[in-house]
PDB file of N, CA and C and ligand atoms in Angstrom:
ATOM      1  N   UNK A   1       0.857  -1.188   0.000  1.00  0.00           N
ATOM      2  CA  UNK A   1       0.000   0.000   0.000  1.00  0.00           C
ATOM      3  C   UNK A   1       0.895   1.241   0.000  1.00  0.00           C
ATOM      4  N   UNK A   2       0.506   2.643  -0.729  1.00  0.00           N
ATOM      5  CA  UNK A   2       1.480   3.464  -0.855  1.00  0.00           C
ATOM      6  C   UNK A   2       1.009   4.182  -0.010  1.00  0.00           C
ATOM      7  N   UNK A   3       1.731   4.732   0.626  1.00  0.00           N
ATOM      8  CA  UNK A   3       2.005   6.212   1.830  1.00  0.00           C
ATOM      9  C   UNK A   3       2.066   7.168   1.109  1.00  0.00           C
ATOM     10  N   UNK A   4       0.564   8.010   1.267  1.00  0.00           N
ATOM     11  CA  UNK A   4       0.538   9.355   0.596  1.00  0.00           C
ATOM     12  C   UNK A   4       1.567  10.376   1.538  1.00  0.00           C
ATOM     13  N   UNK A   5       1.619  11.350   0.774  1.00  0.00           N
ATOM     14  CA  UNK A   5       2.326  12.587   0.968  1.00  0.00           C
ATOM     15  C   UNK A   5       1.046  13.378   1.694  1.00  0.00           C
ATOM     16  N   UNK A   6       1.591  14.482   2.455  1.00  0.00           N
ATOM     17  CA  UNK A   6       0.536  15.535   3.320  1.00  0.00           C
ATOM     18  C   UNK A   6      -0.457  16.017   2.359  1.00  0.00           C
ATOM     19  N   UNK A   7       0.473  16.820   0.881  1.00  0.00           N
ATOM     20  CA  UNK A   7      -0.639  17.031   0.095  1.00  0.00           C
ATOM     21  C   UNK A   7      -1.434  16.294  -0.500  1.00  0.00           C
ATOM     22  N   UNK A   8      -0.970  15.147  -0.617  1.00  0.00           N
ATOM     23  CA  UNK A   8      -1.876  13.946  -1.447  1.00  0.00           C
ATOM     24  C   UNK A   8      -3.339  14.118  -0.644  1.00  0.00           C
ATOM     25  N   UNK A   9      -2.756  13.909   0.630  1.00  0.00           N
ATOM     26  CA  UNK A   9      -3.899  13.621   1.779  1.00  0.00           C
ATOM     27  C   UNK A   9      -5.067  14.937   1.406  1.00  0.00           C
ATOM     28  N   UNK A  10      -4.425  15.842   1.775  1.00  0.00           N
ATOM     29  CA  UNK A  10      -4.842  17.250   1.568  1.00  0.00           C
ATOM     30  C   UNK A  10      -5.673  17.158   0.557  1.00  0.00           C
ATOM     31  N   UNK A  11      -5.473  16.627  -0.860  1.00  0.00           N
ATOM     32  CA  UNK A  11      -5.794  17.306  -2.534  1.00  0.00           C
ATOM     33  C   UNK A  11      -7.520  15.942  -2.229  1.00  0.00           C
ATOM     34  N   UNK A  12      -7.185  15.296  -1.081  1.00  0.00           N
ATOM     35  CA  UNK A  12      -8.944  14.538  -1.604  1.00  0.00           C
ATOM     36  C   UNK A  12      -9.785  14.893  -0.882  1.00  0.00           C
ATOM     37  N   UNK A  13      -9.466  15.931   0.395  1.00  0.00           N
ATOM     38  CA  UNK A  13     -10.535  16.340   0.961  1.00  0.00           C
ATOM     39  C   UNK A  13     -11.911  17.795  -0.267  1.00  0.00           C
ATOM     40  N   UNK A  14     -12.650  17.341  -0.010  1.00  0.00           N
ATOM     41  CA  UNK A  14     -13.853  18.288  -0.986  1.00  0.00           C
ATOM     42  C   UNK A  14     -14.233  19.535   0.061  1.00  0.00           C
ATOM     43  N   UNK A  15     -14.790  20.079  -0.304  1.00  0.00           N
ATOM     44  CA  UNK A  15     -15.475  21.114   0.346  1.00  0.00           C
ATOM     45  C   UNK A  15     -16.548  22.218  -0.517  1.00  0.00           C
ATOM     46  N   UNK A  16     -17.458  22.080   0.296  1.00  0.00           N
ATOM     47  CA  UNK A  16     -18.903  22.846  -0.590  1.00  0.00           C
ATOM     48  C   UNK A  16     -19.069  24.578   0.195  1.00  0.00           C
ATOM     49  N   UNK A  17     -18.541  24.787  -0.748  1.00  0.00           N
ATOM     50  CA  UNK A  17     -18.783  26.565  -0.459  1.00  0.00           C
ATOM     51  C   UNK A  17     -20.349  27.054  -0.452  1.00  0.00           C
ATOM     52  N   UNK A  18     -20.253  27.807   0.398  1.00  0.00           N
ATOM     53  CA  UNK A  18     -21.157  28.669   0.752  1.00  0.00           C
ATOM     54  C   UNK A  18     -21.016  30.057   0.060  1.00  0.00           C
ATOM     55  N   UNK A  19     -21.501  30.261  -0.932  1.00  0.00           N
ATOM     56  CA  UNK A  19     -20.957  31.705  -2.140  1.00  0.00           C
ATOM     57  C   UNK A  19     -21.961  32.556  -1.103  1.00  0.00           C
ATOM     58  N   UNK A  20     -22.908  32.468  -0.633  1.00  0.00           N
ATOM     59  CA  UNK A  20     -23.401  33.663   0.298  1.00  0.00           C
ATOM     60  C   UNK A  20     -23.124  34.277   1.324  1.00  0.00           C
ATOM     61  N   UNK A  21     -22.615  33.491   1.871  1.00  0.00           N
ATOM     62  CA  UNK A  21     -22.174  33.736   3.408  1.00  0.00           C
ATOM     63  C   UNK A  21     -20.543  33.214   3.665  1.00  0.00           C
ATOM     64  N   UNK A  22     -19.896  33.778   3.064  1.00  0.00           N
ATOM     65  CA  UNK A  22     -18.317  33.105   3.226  1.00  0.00           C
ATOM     66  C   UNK A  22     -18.052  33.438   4.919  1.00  0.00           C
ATOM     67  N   UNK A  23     -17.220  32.163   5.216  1.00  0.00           N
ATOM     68  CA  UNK A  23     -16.495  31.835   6.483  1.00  0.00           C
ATOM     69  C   UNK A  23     -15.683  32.654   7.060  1.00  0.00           C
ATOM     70  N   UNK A  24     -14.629  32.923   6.286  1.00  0.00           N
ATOM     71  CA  UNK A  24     -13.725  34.131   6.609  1.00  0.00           C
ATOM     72  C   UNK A  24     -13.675  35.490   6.372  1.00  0.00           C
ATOM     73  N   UNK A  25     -13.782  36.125   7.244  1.00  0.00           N
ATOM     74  CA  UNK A  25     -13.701  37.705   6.827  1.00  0.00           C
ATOM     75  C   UNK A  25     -12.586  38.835   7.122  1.00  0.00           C
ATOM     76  N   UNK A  26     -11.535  38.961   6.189  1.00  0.00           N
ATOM     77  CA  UNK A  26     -10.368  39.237   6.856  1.00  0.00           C
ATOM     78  C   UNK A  26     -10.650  41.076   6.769  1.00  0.00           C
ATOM     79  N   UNK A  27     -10.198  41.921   8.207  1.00  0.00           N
ATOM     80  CA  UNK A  27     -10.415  43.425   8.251  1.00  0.00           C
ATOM     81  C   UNK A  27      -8.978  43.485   7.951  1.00  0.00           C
ATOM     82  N   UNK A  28      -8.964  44.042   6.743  1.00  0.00           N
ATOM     83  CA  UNK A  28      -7.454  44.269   5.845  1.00  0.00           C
ATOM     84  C   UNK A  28      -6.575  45.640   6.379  1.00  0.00           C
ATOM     85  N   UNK A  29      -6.900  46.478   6.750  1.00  0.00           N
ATOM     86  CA  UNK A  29      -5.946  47.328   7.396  1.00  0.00           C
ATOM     87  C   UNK A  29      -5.657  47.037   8.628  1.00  0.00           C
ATOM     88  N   UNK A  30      -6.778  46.768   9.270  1.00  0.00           N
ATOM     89  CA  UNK A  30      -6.209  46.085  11.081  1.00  0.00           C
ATOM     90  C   UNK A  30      -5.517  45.279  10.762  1.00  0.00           C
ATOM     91  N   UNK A  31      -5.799  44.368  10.264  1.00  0.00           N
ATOM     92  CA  UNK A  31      -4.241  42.820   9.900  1.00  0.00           C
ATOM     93  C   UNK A  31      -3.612  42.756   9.402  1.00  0.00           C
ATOM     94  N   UNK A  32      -3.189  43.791   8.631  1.00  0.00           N
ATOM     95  CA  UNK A  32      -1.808  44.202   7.962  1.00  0.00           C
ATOM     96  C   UNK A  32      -1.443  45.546   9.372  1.00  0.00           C
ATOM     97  N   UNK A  33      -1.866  46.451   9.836  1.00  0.00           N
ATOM     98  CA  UNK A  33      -1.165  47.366  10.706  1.00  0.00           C
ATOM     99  C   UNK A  33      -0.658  46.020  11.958  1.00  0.00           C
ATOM    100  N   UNK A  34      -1.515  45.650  12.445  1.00  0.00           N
ATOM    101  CA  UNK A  34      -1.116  44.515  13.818  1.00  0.00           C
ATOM    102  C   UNK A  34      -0.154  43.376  13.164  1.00  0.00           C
ATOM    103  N   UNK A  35       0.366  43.023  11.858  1.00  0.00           N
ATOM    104  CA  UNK A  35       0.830  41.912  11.748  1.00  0.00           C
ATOM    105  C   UNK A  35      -0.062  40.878  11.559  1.00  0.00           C
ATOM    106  N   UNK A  36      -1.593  40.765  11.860  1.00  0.00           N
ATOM    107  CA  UNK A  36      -1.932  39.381  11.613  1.00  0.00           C
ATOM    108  C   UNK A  36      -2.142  38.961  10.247  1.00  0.00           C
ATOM    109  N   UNK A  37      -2.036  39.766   9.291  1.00  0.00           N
ATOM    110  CA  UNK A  37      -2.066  39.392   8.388  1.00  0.00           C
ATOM    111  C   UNK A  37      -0.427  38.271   7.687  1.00  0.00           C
ATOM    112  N   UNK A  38       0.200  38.482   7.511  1.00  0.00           N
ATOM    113  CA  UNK A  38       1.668  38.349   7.940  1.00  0.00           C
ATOM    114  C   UNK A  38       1.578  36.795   8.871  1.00  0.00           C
ATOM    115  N   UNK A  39       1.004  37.150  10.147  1.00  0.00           N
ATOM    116  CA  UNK A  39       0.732  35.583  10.368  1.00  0.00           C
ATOM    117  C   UNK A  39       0.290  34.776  10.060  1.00  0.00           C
ATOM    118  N   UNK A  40      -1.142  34.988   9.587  1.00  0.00           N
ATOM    119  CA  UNK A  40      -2.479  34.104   8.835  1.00  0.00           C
ATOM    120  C   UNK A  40      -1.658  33.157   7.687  1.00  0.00           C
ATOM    121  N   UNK A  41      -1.253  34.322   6.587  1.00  0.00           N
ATOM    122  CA  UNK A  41      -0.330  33.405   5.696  1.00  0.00           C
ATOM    123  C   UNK A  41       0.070  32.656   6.059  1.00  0.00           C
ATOM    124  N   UNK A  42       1.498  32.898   6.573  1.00  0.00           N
ATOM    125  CA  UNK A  42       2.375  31.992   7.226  1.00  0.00           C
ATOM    126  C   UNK A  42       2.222  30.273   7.958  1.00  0.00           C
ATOM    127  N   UNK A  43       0.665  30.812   8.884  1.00  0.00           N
ATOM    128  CA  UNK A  43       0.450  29.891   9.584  1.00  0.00           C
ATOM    129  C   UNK A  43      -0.663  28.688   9.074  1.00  0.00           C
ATOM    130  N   UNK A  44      -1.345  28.964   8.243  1.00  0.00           N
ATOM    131  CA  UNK A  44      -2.417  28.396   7.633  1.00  0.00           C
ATOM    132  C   UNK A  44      -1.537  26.953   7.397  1.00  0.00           C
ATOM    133  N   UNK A  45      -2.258  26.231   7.586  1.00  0.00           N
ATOM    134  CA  UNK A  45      -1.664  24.980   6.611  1.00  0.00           C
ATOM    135  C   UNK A  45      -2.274  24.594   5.475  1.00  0.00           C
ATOM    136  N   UNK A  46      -3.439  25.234   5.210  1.00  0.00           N
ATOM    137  CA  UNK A  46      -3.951  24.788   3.907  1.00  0.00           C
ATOM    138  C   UNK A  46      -3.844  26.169   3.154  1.00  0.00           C
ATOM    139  N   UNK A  47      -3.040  26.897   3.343  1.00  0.00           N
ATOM    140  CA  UNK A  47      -2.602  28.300   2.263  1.00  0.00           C
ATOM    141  C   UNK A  47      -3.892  28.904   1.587  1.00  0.00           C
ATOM    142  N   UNK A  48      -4.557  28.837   2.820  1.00  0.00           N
ATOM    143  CA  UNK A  48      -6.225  29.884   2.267  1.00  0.00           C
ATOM    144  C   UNK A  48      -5.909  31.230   1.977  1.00  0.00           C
ATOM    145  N   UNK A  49      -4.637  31.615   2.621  1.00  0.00           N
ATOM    146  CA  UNK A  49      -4.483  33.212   2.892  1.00  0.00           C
ATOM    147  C   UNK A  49      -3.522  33.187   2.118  1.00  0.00           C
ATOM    148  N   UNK A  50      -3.311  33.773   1.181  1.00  0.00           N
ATOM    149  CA  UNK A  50      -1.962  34.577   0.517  1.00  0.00           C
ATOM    150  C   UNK A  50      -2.209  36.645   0.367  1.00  0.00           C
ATOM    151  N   UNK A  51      -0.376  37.138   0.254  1.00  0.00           N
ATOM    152  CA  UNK A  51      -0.725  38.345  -0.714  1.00  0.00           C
ATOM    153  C   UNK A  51      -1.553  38.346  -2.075  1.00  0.00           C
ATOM    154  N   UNK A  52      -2.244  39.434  -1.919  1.00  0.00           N
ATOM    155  CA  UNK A  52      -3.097  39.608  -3.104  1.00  0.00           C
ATOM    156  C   UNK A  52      -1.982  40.943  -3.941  1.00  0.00           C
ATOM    157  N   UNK A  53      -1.924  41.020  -5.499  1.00  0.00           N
ATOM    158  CA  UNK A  53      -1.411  42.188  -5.969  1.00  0.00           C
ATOM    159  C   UNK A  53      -0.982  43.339  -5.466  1.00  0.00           C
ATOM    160  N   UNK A  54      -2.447  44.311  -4.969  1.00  0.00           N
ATOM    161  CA  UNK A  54      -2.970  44.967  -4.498  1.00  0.00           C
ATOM    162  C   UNK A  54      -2.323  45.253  -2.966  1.00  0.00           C
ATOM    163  N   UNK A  55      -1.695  44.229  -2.622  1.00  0.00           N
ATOM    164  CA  UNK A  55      -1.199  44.141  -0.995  1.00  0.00           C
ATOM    165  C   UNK A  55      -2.016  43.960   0.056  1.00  0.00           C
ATOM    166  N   UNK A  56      -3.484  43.608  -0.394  1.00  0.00           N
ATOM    167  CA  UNK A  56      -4.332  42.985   0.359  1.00  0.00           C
ATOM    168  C   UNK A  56      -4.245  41.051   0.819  1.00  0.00           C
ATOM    169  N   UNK A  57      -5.257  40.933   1.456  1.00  0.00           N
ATOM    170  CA  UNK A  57      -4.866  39.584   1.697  1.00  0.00           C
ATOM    171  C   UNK A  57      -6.126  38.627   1.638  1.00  0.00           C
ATOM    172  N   UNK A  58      -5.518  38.089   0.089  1.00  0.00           N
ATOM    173  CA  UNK A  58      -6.691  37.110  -0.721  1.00  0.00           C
ATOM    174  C   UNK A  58      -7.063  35.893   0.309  1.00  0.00           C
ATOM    175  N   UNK A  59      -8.260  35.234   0.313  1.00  0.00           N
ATOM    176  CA  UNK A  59      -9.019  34.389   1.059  1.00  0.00           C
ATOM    177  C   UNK A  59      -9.470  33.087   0.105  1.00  0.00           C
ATOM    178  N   UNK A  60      -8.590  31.866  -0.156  1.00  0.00           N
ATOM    179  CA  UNK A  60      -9.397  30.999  -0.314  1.00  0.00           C
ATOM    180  C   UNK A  60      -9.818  30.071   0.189  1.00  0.00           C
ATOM    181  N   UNK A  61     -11.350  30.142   0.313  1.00  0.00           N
ATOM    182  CA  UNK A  61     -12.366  29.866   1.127  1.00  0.00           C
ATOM    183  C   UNK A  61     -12.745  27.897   1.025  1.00  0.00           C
ATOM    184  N   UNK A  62     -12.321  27.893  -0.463  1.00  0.00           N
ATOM    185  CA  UNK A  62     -12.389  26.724  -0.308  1.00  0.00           C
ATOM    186  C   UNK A  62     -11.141  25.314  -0.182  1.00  0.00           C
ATOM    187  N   UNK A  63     -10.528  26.000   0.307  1.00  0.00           N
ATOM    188  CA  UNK A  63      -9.496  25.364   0.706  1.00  0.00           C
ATOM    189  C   UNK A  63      -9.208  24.761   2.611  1.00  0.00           C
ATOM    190  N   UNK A  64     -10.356  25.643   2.976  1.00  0.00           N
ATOM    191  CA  UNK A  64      -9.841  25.850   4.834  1.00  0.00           C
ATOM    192  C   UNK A  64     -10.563  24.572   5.132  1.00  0.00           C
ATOM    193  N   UNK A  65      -9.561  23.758   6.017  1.00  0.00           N
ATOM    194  CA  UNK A  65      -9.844  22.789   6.706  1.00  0.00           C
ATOM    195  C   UNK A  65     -10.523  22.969   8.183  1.00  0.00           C
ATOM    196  N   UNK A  66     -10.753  24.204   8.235  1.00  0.00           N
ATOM    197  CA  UNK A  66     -11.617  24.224   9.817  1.00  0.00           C
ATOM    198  C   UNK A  66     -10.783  24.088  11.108  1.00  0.00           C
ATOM    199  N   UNK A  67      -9.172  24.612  10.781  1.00  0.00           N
ATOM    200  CA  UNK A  67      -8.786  24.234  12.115  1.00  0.00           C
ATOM    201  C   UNK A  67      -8.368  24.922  12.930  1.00  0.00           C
ATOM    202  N   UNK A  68      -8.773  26.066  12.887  1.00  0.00           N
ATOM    203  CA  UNK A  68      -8.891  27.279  13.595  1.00  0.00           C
ATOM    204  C   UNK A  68      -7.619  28.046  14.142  1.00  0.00           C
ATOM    205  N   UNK A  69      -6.606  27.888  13.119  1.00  0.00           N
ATOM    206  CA  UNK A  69      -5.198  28.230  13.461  1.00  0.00           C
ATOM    207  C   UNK A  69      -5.297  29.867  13.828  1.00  0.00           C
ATOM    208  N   UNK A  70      -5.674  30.207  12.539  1.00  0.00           N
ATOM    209  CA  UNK A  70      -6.359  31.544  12.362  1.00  0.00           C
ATOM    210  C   UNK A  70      -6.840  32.195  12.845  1.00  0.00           C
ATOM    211  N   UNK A  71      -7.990  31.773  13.869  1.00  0.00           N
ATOM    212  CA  UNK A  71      -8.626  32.452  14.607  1.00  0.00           C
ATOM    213  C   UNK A  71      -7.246  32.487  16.081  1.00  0.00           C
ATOM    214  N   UNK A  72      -6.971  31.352  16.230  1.00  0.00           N
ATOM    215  CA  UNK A  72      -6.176  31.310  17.409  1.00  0.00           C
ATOM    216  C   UNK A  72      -4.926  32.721  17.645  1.00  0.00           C
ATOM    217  N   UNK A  73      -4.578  32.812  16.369  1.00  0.00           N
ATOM    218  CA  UNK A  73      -3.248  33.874  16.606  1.00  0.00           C
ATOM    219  C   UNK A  73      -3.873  35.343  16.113  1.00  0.00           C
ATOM    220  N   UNK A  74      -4.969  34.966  15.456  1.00  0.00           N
ATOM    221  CA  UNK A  74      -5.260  36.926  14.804  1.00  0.00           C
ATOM    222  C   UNK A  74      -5.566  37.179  16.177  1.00  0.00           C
ATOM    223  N   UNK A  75      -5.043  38.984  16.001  1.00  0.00           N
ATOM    224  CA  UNK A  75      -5.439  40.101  16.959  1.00  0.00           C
ATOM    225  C   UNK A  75      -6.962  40.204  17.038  1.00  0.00           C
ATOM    226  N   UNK A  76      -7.441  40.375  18.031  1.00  0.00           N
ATOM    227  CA  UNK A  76      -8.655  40.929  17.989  1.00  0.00           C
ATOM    228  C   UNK A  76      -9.393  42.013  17.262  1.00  0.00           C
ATOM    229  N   UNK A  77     -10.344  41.698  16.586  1.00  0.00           N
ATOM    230  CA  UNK A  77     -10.950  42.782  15.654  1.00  0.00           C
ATOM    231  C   UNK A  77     -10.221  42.240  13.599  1.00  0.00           C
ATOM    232  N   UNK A  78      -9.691  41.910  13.999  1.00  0.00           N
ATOM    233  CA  UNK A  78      -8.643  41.706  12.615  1.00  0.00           C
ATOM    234  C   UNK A  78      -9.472  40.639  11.797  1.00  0.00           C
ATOM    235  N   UNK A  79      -9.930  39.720  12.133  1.00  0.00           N
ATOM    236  CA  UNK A  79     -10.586  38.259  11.564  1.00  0.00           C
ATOM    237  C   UNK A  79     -11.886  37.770  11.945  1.00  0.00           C
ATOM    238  N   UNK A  80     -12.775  37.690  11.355  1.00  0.00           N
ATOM    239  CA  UNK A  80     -14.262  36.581  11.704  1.00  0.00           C
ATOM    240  C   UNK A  80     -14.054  35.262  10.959  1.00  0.00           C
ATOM    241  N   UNK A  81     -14.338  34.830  11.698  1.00  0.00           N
ATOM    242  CA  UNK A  81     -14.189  33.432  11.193  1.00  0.00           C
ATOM    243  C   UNK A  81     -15.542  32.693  12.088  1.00  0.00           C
ATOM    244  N   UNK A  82     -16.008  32.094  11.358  1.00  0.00           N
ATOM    245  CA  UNK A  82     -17.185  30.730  11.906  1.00  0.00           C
ATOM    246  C   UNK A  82     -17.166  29.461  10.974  1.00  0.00           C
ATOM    247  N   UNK A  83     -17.704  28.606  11.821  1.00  0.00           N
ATOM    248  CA  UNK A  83     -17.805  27.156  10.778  1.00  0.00           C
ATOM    249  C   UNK A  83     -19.072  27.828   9.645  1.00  0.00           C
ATOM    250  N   UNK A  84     -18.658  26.666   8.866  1.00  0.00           N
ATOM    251  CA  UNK A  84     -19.720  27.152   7.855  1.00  0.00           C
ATOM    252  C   UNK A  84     -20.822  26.607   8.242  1.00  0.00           C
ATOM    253  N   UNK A  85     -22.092  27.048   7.466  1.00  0.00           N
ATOM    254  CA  UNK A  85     -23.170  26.585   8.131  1.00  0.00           C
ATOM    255  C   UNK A  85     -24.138  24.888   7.738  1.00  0.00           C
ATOM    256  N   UNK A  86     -24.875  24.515   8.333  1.00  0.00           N
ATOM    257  CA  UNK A  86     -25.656  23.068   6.754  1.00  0.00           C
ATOM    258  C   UNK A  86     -25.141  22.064   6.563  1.00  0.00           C
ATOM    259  N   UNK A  87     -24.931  22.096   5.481  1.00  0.00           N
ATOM    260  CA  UNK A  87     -24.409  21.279   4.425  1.00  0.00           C
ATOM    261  C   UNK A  87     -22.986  21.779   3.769  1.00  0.00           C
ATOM    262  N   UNK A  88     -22.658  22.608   4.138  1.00  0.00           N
ATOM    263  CA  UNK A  88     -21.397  23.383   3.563  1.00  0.00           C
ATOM    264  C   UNK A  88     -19.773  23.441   4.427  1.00  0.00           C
ATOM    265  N   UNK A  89     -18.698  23.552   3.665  1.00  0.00           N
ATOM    266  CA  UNK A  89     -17.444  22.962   4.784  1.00  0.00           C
ATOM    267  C   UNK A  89     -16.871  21.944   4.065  1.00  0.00           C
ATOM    268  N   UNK A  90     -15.957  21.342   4.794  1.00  0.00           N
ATOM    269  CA  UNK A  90     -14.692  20.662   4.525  1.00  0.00           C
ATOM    270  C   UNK A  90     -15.312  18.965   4.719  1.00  0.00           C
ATOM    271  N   UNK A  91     -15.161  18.680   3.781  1.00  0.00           N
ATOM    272  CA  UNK A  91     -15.376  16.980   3.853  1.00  0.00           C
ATOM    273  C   UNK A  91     -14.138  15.945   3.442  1.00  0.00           C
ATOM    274  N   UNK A  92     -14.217  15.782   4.897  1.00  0.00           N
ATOM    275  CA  UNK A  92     -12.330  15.274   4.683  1.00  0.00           C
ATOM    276  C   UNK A  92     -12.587  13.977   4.224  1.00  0.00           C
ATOM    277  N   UNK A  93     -11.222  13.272   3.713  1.00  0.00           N
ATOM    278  CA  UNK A  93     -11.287  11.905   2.814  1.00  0.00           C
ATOM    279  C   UNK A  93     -10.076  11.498   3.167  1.00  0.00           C
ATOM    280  N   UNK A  94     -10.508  10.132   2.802  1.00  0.00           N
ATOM    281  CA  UNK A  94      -9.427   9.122   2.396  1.00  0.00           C
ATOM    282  C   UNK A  94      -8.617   9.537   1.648  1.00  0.00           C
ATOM    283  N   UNK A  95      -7.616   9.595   1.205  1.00  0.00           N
ATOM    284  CA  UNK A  95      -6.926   9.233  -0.105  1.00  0.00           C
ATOM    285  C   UNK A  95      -6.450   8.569  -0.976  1.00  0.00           C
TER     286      UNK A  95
HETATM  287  S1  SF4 B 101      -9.174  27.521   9.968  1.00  0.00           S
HETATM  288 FE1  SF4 B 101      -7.159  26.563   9.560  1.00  0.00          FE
HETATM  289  S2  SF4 B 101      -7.266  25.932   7.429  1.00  0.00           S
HETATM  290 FE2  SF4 B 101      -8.945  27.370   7.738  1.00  0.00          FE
HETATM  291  S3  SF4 B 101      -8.118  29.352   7.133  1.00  0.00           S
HETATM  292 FE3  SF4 B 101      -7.779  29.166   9.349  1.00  0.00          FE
HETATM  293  S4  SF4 B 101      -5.737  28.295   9.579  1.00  0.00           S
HETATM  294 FE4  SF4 B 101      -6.361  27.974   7.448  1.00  0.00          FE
END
């Protein structure tokens, strides 16, 4: 039997977006002045957060595994974050 790699593992989980009500809501000048922006990147393990062009900080939504790294280290005021709601979220898998 072969031993996947982290991303292997990673690339079979699915996840059903919620286009109305997205999960993350990053306040882009508070988390770039405090640094949490800078962290979020960094710390994510599923690289939801990158620089955007612009020097804002792009959100992909369907990538987040729900594990609340994010919420744990942003400054206060800087990030909302909730599970998604339903039927919608991270449906982890086998690989
Ligand atoms: S909850 Fe985890 S996977 Fe989702 S955006 Fe935050 S750090 Fe990334």
């Amino acid at each position: 039997m072969k031993t996947l790699t982290v991303t292997e593992r990673l690339a079979a989980n699915r996840f059903v977006l919620d286009e109305e009500q997205p999960h993350i809501v990053v306040h882009q000048e508070l988390a770039k002045a405090t640094g949490t922006a800078a962290r979020i990147i960094a710390a994510c393990p599923a690289k939801v957060y990158s620089w955007a062009a612009d020097g804002s900080v792009a959100v992909e939504y369907a990538a987040c595994l729900e594990c609340g790294t994010c919420l744990a280290i942003a400054d206060p005021g800087t990030l909302e974050w909730h599970y998604p709601s339903g039927p919608y979220g991270v449906q982890f898998r086998e690989g």
